[in-house]
Amino acid sequence: MRKSKTEQNYRRRVQQVHRLIAASLDEPVDIATLAKASAFSLYHFHRIYTALMGETVADTHRRLRLDRAAAQIARGSLPITHIAMEAGYETPQSFSRAFKHQFSLSPAQYRKVGTQPDCQAPVSIYPPICTEIIKMNITIETREEAIVYGVRHIGPYTGIQQAFHQLWQWVTANHLESQGKCGIGIYYNDPITTAPEKCQSDACIQFIQPLENEPEDKNIRTIKLAAGRYARYRHTGPYNTLEQAYNTFYGQWLPDSGYECADLPPFEIYINSPYDTPEADLITDIYMPVKDK
């Protein structure tokens, strides 16, 4: 019963966000406001929404504006160019392309179909909430606070390797190789809602014991990984398939788990190195901070 109620709760909260978007189509999308209304952590809100709805918040906003435009076109009262501008498109051509992609008819064809007697205009197909079941090897762990040392990376997450390279140069220059325990990546932004050049992450190393003194290198940050409960998912395979694991976590495991995400960023622990391990054998532990529902 607990899992069933939790899943229903997630669906209700996500659908409430959908209603809020629909009620404010002429306003810019504000992710922070929507996250607050849903009572989901800002760190995780958009990934949860995308995984459950099958589209991003921006996609929902765009689609619902086109739905509204289609209703206006079907009524046959306003010029299509005016409707296109009201829907947020700069040119009738861009509006027509988007409209045809969603409805399989041009705006003019849609108007003709929608105004004929005894003929119903086509409707768009809304993406369903994800129902596919994929088994995930997830365990719940209680972690103590951990001190790690990192280099900040700003830009696409695929470029974090540059920060790891800089971090390793510092490690070797200070003869700390033998004290290294594991490499860690901390990711602070949702890459779907944040422009790639603004995404922030930290390339980190954890030592067997914290250093006695703070690093002298100003590029090396001392970071505390918060103590608490985490859901750990062990992923095996190339790093470019990690996004699929996140989607499955947010869309399938989390709503049925009895937990929700705590207001902390996820992080990844890299069990082996891409320098001497085939991509198919790379092991990554994804840690999601969670709390009881």
Short mmCIF file of C-alpha atoms in Angstrom, two decimals:
data_model
loop_
_atom_site.label_atom_id
_atom_site.label_comp_id
_atom_site.label_asym_id
_atom_site.label_seq_id
_atom_site.Cartn_x
_atom_site.Cartn_y
_atom_site.Cartn_z
CA MET A 1 0.00 0.00 0.00
CA ARG A 2 2.83 2.41 0.84
CA LYS A 3 4.34 2.15 -2.62
CA SER A 4 0.98 2.58 -4.33
CA LYS A 5 0.21 5.72 -2.33
CA THR A 6 3.67 7.12 -2.99
CA GLU A 7 3.34 6.63 -6.72
CA GLN A 8 -0.07 8.28 -6.71
CA ASN A 9 1.39 11.19 -4.75
CA TYR A 10 4.18 11.71 -7.31
CA ARG A 11 1.71 11.60 -10.17
CA ARG A 12 -0.60 14.06 -8.43
CA ARG A 13 2.22 16.53 -7.82
CA VAL A 14 3.52 16.31 -11.38
CA GLN A 15 0.02 16.72 -12.79
CA GLN A 16 -0.47 19.77 -10.56
CA VAL A 17 2.59 21.30 -12.22
CA HIS A 18 1.05 20.50 -15.61
CA ARG A 19 -2.09 22.39 -14.58
CA LEU A 20 -0.05 25.39 -13.40
CA ILE A 21 1.76 25.52 -16.74
CA ALA A 22 -1.57 25.35 -18.58
CA ALA A 23 -2.97 28.18 -16.48
CA SER A 24 -0.08 30.58 -17.25
CA LEU A 25 0.77 30.00 -20.90
CA ASP A 26 1.54 33.67 -21.51
CA GLU A 27 4.12 33.80 -18.71
CA PRO A 28 7.77 32.66 -18.97
CA VAL A 29 8.44 29.23 -17.51
CA ASP A 30 9.87 29.56 -13.98
CA ILE A 31 11.37 26.24 -12.88
CA ALA A 32 11.96 27.42 -9.30
CA THR A 33 8.31 28.41 -8.88
CA LEU A 34 7.07 25.13 -10.32
CA ALA A 35 9.46 23.12 -8.12
CA LYS A 36 8.20 24.96 -5.04
CA ALA A 37 4.57 24.33 -6.00
CA SER A 38 5.28 20.61 -6.48
CA ALA A 39 7.21 20.35 -3.17
CA PHE A 40 10.03 18.57 -5.00
CA SER A 41 13.65 19.54 -4.42
CA LEU A 42 14.85 22.10 -6.98
CA TYR A 43 17.88 19.89 -7.66
CA HIS A 44 15.67 17.04 -8.83
CA PHE A 45 12.29 18.53 -9.82
CA HIS A 46 12.79 18.82 -13.55
CA ARG A 47 14.27 15.35 -13.95
CA ILE A 48 11.30 13.89 -12.07
CA TYR A 49 8.86 15.84 -14.21
CA THR A 50 10.56 14.86 -17.47
CA ALA A 51 10.83 11.20 -16.52
CA LEU A 52 7.17 10.94 -15.52
CA MET A 53 5.62 13.11 -18.23
CA GLY A 54 7.82 12.03 -21.12
CA GLU A 55 8.67 15.65 -21.99
CA THR A 56 10.39 18.66 -20.47
CA VAL A 57 8.57 21.56 -18.84
CA ALA A 58 9.49 23.71 -21.84
CA ASP A 59 8.03 21.05 -24.16
CA THR A 60 4.78 21.04 -22.17
CA HIS A 61 4.59 24.84 -22.30
CA ARG A 62 5.24 24.86 -26.06
CA ARG A 63 2.78 22.04 -26.73
CA LEU A 64 -0.03 23.61 -24.71
CA ARG A 65 0.46 26.94 -26.46
CA LEU A 66 0.10 25.13 -29.77
CA ASP A 67 -3.03 23.39 -28.46
CA ARG A 68 -4.48 26.80 -27.63
CA ALA A 69 -3.49 28.11 -31.06
CA ALA A 70 -5.18 25.11 -32.69
CA ALA A 71 -8.42 25.89 -30.88
CA GLN A 72 -8.24 29.48 -32.09
CA ILE A 73 -7.56 28.35 -35.64
CA ALA A 74 -10.44 25.88 -35.58
CA ARG A 75 -12.85 28.63 -34.52
CA GLY A 76 -11.86 30.55 -37.64
CA SER A 77 -12.08 34.04 -36.18
CA LEU A 78 -8.49 35.36 -36.02
CA PRO A 79 -5.86 35.58 -38.77
CA ILE A 80 -3.35 32.74 -38.59
CA THR A 81 -0.45 35.23 -38.55
CA HIS A 82 -1.92 36.90 -35.46
CA ILE A 83 -2.36 33.52 -33.75
CA ALA A 84 1.24 32.60 -34.60
CA MET A 85 2.56 35.78 -32.97
CA GLU A 86 0.40 35.22 -29.89
CA ALA A 87 1.76 31.68 -29.60
CA GLY A 88 5.28 33.09 -29.37
CA TYR A 89 6.57 32.40 -32.89
CA GLU A 90 8.54 35.10 -34.68
CA THR A 91 7.43 34.12 -38.18
CA PRO A 92 4.39 32.35 -39.68
CA GLN A 93 6.82 29.86 -41.25
CA SER A 94 8.28 28.72 -37.93
CA PHE A 95 4.77 28.49 -36.47
CA SER A 96 3.57 26.44 -39.45
CA ARG A 97 6.47 23.98 -39.10
CA ALA A 98 5.87 23.48 -35.37
CA PHE A 99 2.12 23.21 -35.89
CA LYS A 100 2.43 20.61 -38.64
CA HIS A 101 4.90 18.60 -36.56
CA GLN A 102 2.38 18.41 -33.70
CA PHE A 103 -0.87 18.01 -35.64
CA SER A 104 0.25 16.53 -38.99
CA LEU A 105 -1.65 19.36 -40.76
CA SER A 106 -0.72 22.90 -41.70
CA PRO A 107 -2.61 25.67 -39.87
CA ALA A 108 -4.65 26.38 -43.02
CA GLN A 109 -5.56 22.68 -43.41
CA TYR A 110 -6.46 22.49 -39.73
CA ARG A 111 -8.76 25.51 -40.05
CA LYS A 112 -10.49 23.95 -43.04
CA VAL A 113 -11.03 20.64 -41.24
CA GLY A 114 -12.08 22.32 -38.01
CA THR A 115 -14.76 24.50 -39.59
CA GLN A 116 -16.43 21.89 -41.77
CA PRO A 117 -19.83 20.68 -40.48
CA ASP A 118 -19.80 17.31 -38.72
CA CYS A 119 -16.03 17.17 -38.88
CA GLN A 120 -13.88 17.17 -35.78
CA ALA A 121 -10.43 18.75 -35.88
CA PRO A 122 -7.52 16.41 -35.07
CA VAL A 123 -6.18 16.49 -31.53
CA SER A 124 -2.60 16.20 -30.35
CA ILE A 125 -1.51 13.07 -28.53
CA TYR A 126 -0.22 13.76 -25.05
CA PRO A 127 2.72 11.64 -23.91
CA PRO A 128 1.65 9.21 -21.19
CA ILE A 129 3.29 8.94 -17.81
CA CYS A 130 5.97 6.26 -18.08
CA THR A 131 4.70 2.78 -17.29
CA GLU A 132 7.53 0.59 -18.62
CA ILE A 133 9.12 -1.47 -15.84
CA ILE A 134 12.89 -1.82 -15.75
CA LYS A 135 14.57 -3.58 -12.86
CA MET A 136 17.17 -1.45 -11.12
CA ASN A 137 19.81 -2.67 -8.71
CA ILE A 138 19.33 0.01 -6.05
CA THR A 139 20.32 -0.21 -2.41
CA ILE A 140 19.74 2.31 0.40
CA GLU A 141 22.86 3.38 2.28
CA THR A 142 23.43 5.64 5.26
CA ARG A 143 26.65 7.58 4.65
CA GLU A 144 28.79 9.58 7.04
CA GLU A 145 30.01 13.02 6.04
CA ALA A 146 32.94 12.78 3.63
CA ILE A 147 35.63 15.34 2.83
CA VAL A 148 36.67 15.44 -0.83
CA TYR A 149 38.83 17.78 -2.88
CA GLY A 150 37.69 19.09 -6.22
CA VAL A 151 38.15 21.35 -9.21
CA ARG A 152 35.10 23.33 -10.37
CA HIS A 153 34.05 22.77 -13.98
CA ILE A 154 31.67 25.20 -15.70
CA GLY A 155 30.39 24.00 -19.04
CA PRO A 156 28.92 20.86 -20.61
CA TYR A 157 29.20 17.88 -18.30
CA THR A 158 30.95 15.94 -21.05
CA GLY A 159 33.90 18.29 -20.55
CA ILE A 160 34.44 17.51 -16.87
CA GLN A 161 37.39 15.33 -17.86
CA GLN A 162 39.42 18.55 -18.22
CA ALA A 163 38.82 19.31 -14.54
CA PHE A 164 39.78 15.75 -13.59
CA HIS A 165 43.02 16.19 -15.53
CA GLN A 166 43.78 19.40 -13.61
CA LEU A 167 42.90 17.67 -10.35
CA TRP A 168 45.25 14.77 -11.09
CA GLN A 169 48.09 17.14 -11.91
CA TRP A 170 47.67 18.61 -8.41
CA VAL A 171 47.56 15.13 -6.87
CA THR A 172 50.79 14.02 -8.57
CA ALA A 173 52.56 17.33 -7.90
CA ASN A 174 51.89 16.81 -4.18
CA HIS A 175 52.73 13.08 -4.24
CA LEU A 176 49.26 12.08 -3.05
CA GLU A 177 48.64 9.25 -5.55
CA SER A 178 48.96 6.47 -2.97
CA GLN A 179 46.40 8.13 -0.70
CA GLY A 180 43.67 8.32 -3.32
CA LYS A 181 40.52 6.34 -2.59
CA CYS A 182 38.17 7.14 -5.49
CA GLY A 183 37.19 9.73 -8.07
CA ILE A 184 33.87 11.53 -7.64
CA GLY A 185 31.77 13.79 -9.83
CA ILE A 186 29.21 16.17 -8.28
CA TYR A 187 26.60 17.65 -10.62
CA TYR A 188 24.68 20.73 -9.51
CA ASN A 189 22.44 21.54 -12.47
CA ASP A 190 19.88 19.76 -14.58
CA PRO A 191 21.45 19.75 -18.07
CA ILE A 192 17.95 19.83 -19.61
CA THR A 193 17.01 23.18 -18.07
CA THR A 194 20.46 24.75 -17.76
CA ALA A 195 22.38 26.00 -20.78
CA PRO A 196 25.43 23.72 -21.31
CA GLU A 197 27.87 26.60 -20.85
CA LYS A 198 26.34 27.37 -17.42
CA CYS A 199 26.27 23.84 -15.97
CA GLN A 200 28.38 23.52 -12.81
CA SER A 201 30.08 20.38 -11.58
CA ASP A 202 33.03 19.39 -9.43
CA ALA A 203 35.67 16.84 -10.38
CA CYS A 204 36.76 15.40 -7.02
CA ILE A 205 39.03 12.93 -5.32
CA GLN A 206 38.53 11.35 -1.91
CA PHE A 207 41.60 10.32 0.04
CA ILE A 208 41.83 7.51 2.57
CA GLN A 209 42.08 10.22 5.22
CA PRO A 210 41.34 13.94 4.87
CA LEU A 211 44.42 16.10 4.43
CA GLU A 212 45.88 17.67 7.54
CA ASN A 213 46.08 21.10 5.90
CA GLU A 214 43.94 22.94 3.40
CA PRO A 215 45.32 22.79 -0.17
CA GLU A 216 47.51 25.77 -1.05
CA ASP A 217 46.32 25.66 -4.66
CA LYS A 218 43.35 28.04 -4.86
CA ASN A 219 41.81 25.99 -7.67
CA ILE A 220 41.36 23.04 -5.32
CA ARG A 221 38.14 23.23 -3.34
CA THR A 222 37.50 21.38 -0.08
CA ILE A 223 33.97 19.95 -0.32
CA LYS A 224 31.80 18.18 2.23
CA LEU A 225 29.52 15.42 1.00
CA ALA A 226 26.63 15.54 3.44
CA ALA A 227 25.89 12.66 5.78
CA GLY A 228 22.52 11.00 5.34
CA ARG A 229 20.56 8.40 3.47
CA TYR A 230 21.31 7.74 -0.19
CA ALA A 231 19.94 5.50 -2.89
CA ARG A 232 22.88 3.88 -4.68
CA TYR A 233 22.58 2.53 -8.19
CA ARG A 234 25.52 0.66 -9.70
CA HIS A 235 25.76 1.30 -13.42
CA THR A 236 27.99 -0.76 -15.70
CA GLY A 237 28.78 0.58 -19.14
CA PRO A 238 29.89 3.72 -21.01
CA TYR A 239 29.51 7.07 -19.34
CA ASN A 240 27.32 8.28 -22.20
CA THR A 241 24.61 5.83 -21.10
CA LEU A 242 24.39 7.22 -17.56
CA GLU A 243 21.54 9.55 -18.53
CA GLN A 244 19.34 6.51 -19.19
CA ALA A 245 19.99 5.34 -15.63
CA TYR A 246 18.96 8.74 -14.24
CA ASN A 247 15.74 8.68 -16.27
CA THR A 248 14.89 5.20 -15.01
CA PHE A 249 15.67 6.21 -11.43
CA TYR A 250 13.47 9.32 -11.51
CA GLY A 251 10.68 7.89 -13.64
CA GLN A 252 10.33 4.35 -12.33
CA TRP A 253 12.16 3.54 -9.11
CA LEU A 254 11.63 6.78 -7.18
CA PRO A 255 7.81 7.14 -7.45
CA ASP A 256 7.34 3.55 -6.26
CA SER A 257 10.05 3.54 -3.60
CA GLY A 258 8.48 5.21 -0.57
CA TYR A 259 11.22 7.88 -0.71
CA GLU A 260 11.68 11.26 -2.27
CA CYS A 261 14.85 13.17 -3.13
CA ALA A 262 16.46 15.32 -0.47
CA ASP A 263 17.51 18.85 -1.36
CA LEU A 264 21.07 17.94 -2.27
CA PRO A 265 22.76 17.28 -5.63
CA PRO A 266 23.47 13.74 -6.84
CA PHE A 267 27.04 12.54 -7.20
CA GLU A 268 28.85 9.72 -8.97
CA ILE A 269 31.69 7.56 -7.68
CA TYR A 270 33.90 6.06 -10.39
CA ILE A 271 34.98 2.59 -9.36
CA ASN A 272 37.48 2.08 -12.18
CA SER A 273 39.34 4.26 -14.65
CA PRO A 274 38.45 4.92 -18.30
CA TYR A 275 42.19 4.98 -19.06
CA ASP A 276 42.66 1.25 -18.51
CA THR A 277 39.10 -0.15 -18.60
CA PRO A 278 36.98 -0.95 -21.68
CA GLU A 279 33.89 1.27 -21.90
CA ALA A 280 31.54 -1.69 -21.48
CA ASP A 281 33.20 -2.52 -18.14
CA LEU A 282 33.21 0.94 -16.57
CA ILE A 283 31.50 0.89 -13.17
CA THR A 284 29.80 4.00 -11.79
CA ASP A 285 27.91 4.23 -8.50
CA ILE A 286 25.23 6.92 -8.71
CA TYR A 287 24.25 8.32 -5.31
CA MET A 288 20.90 10.08 -4.90
CA PRO A 289 20.15 11.77 -1.53
CA VAL A 290 16.77 10.57 -0.30
CA LYS A 291 14.45 11.00 2.64
CA ASP A 292 11.34 9.21 3.84
CA LYS A 293 8.14 10.36 2.25
#
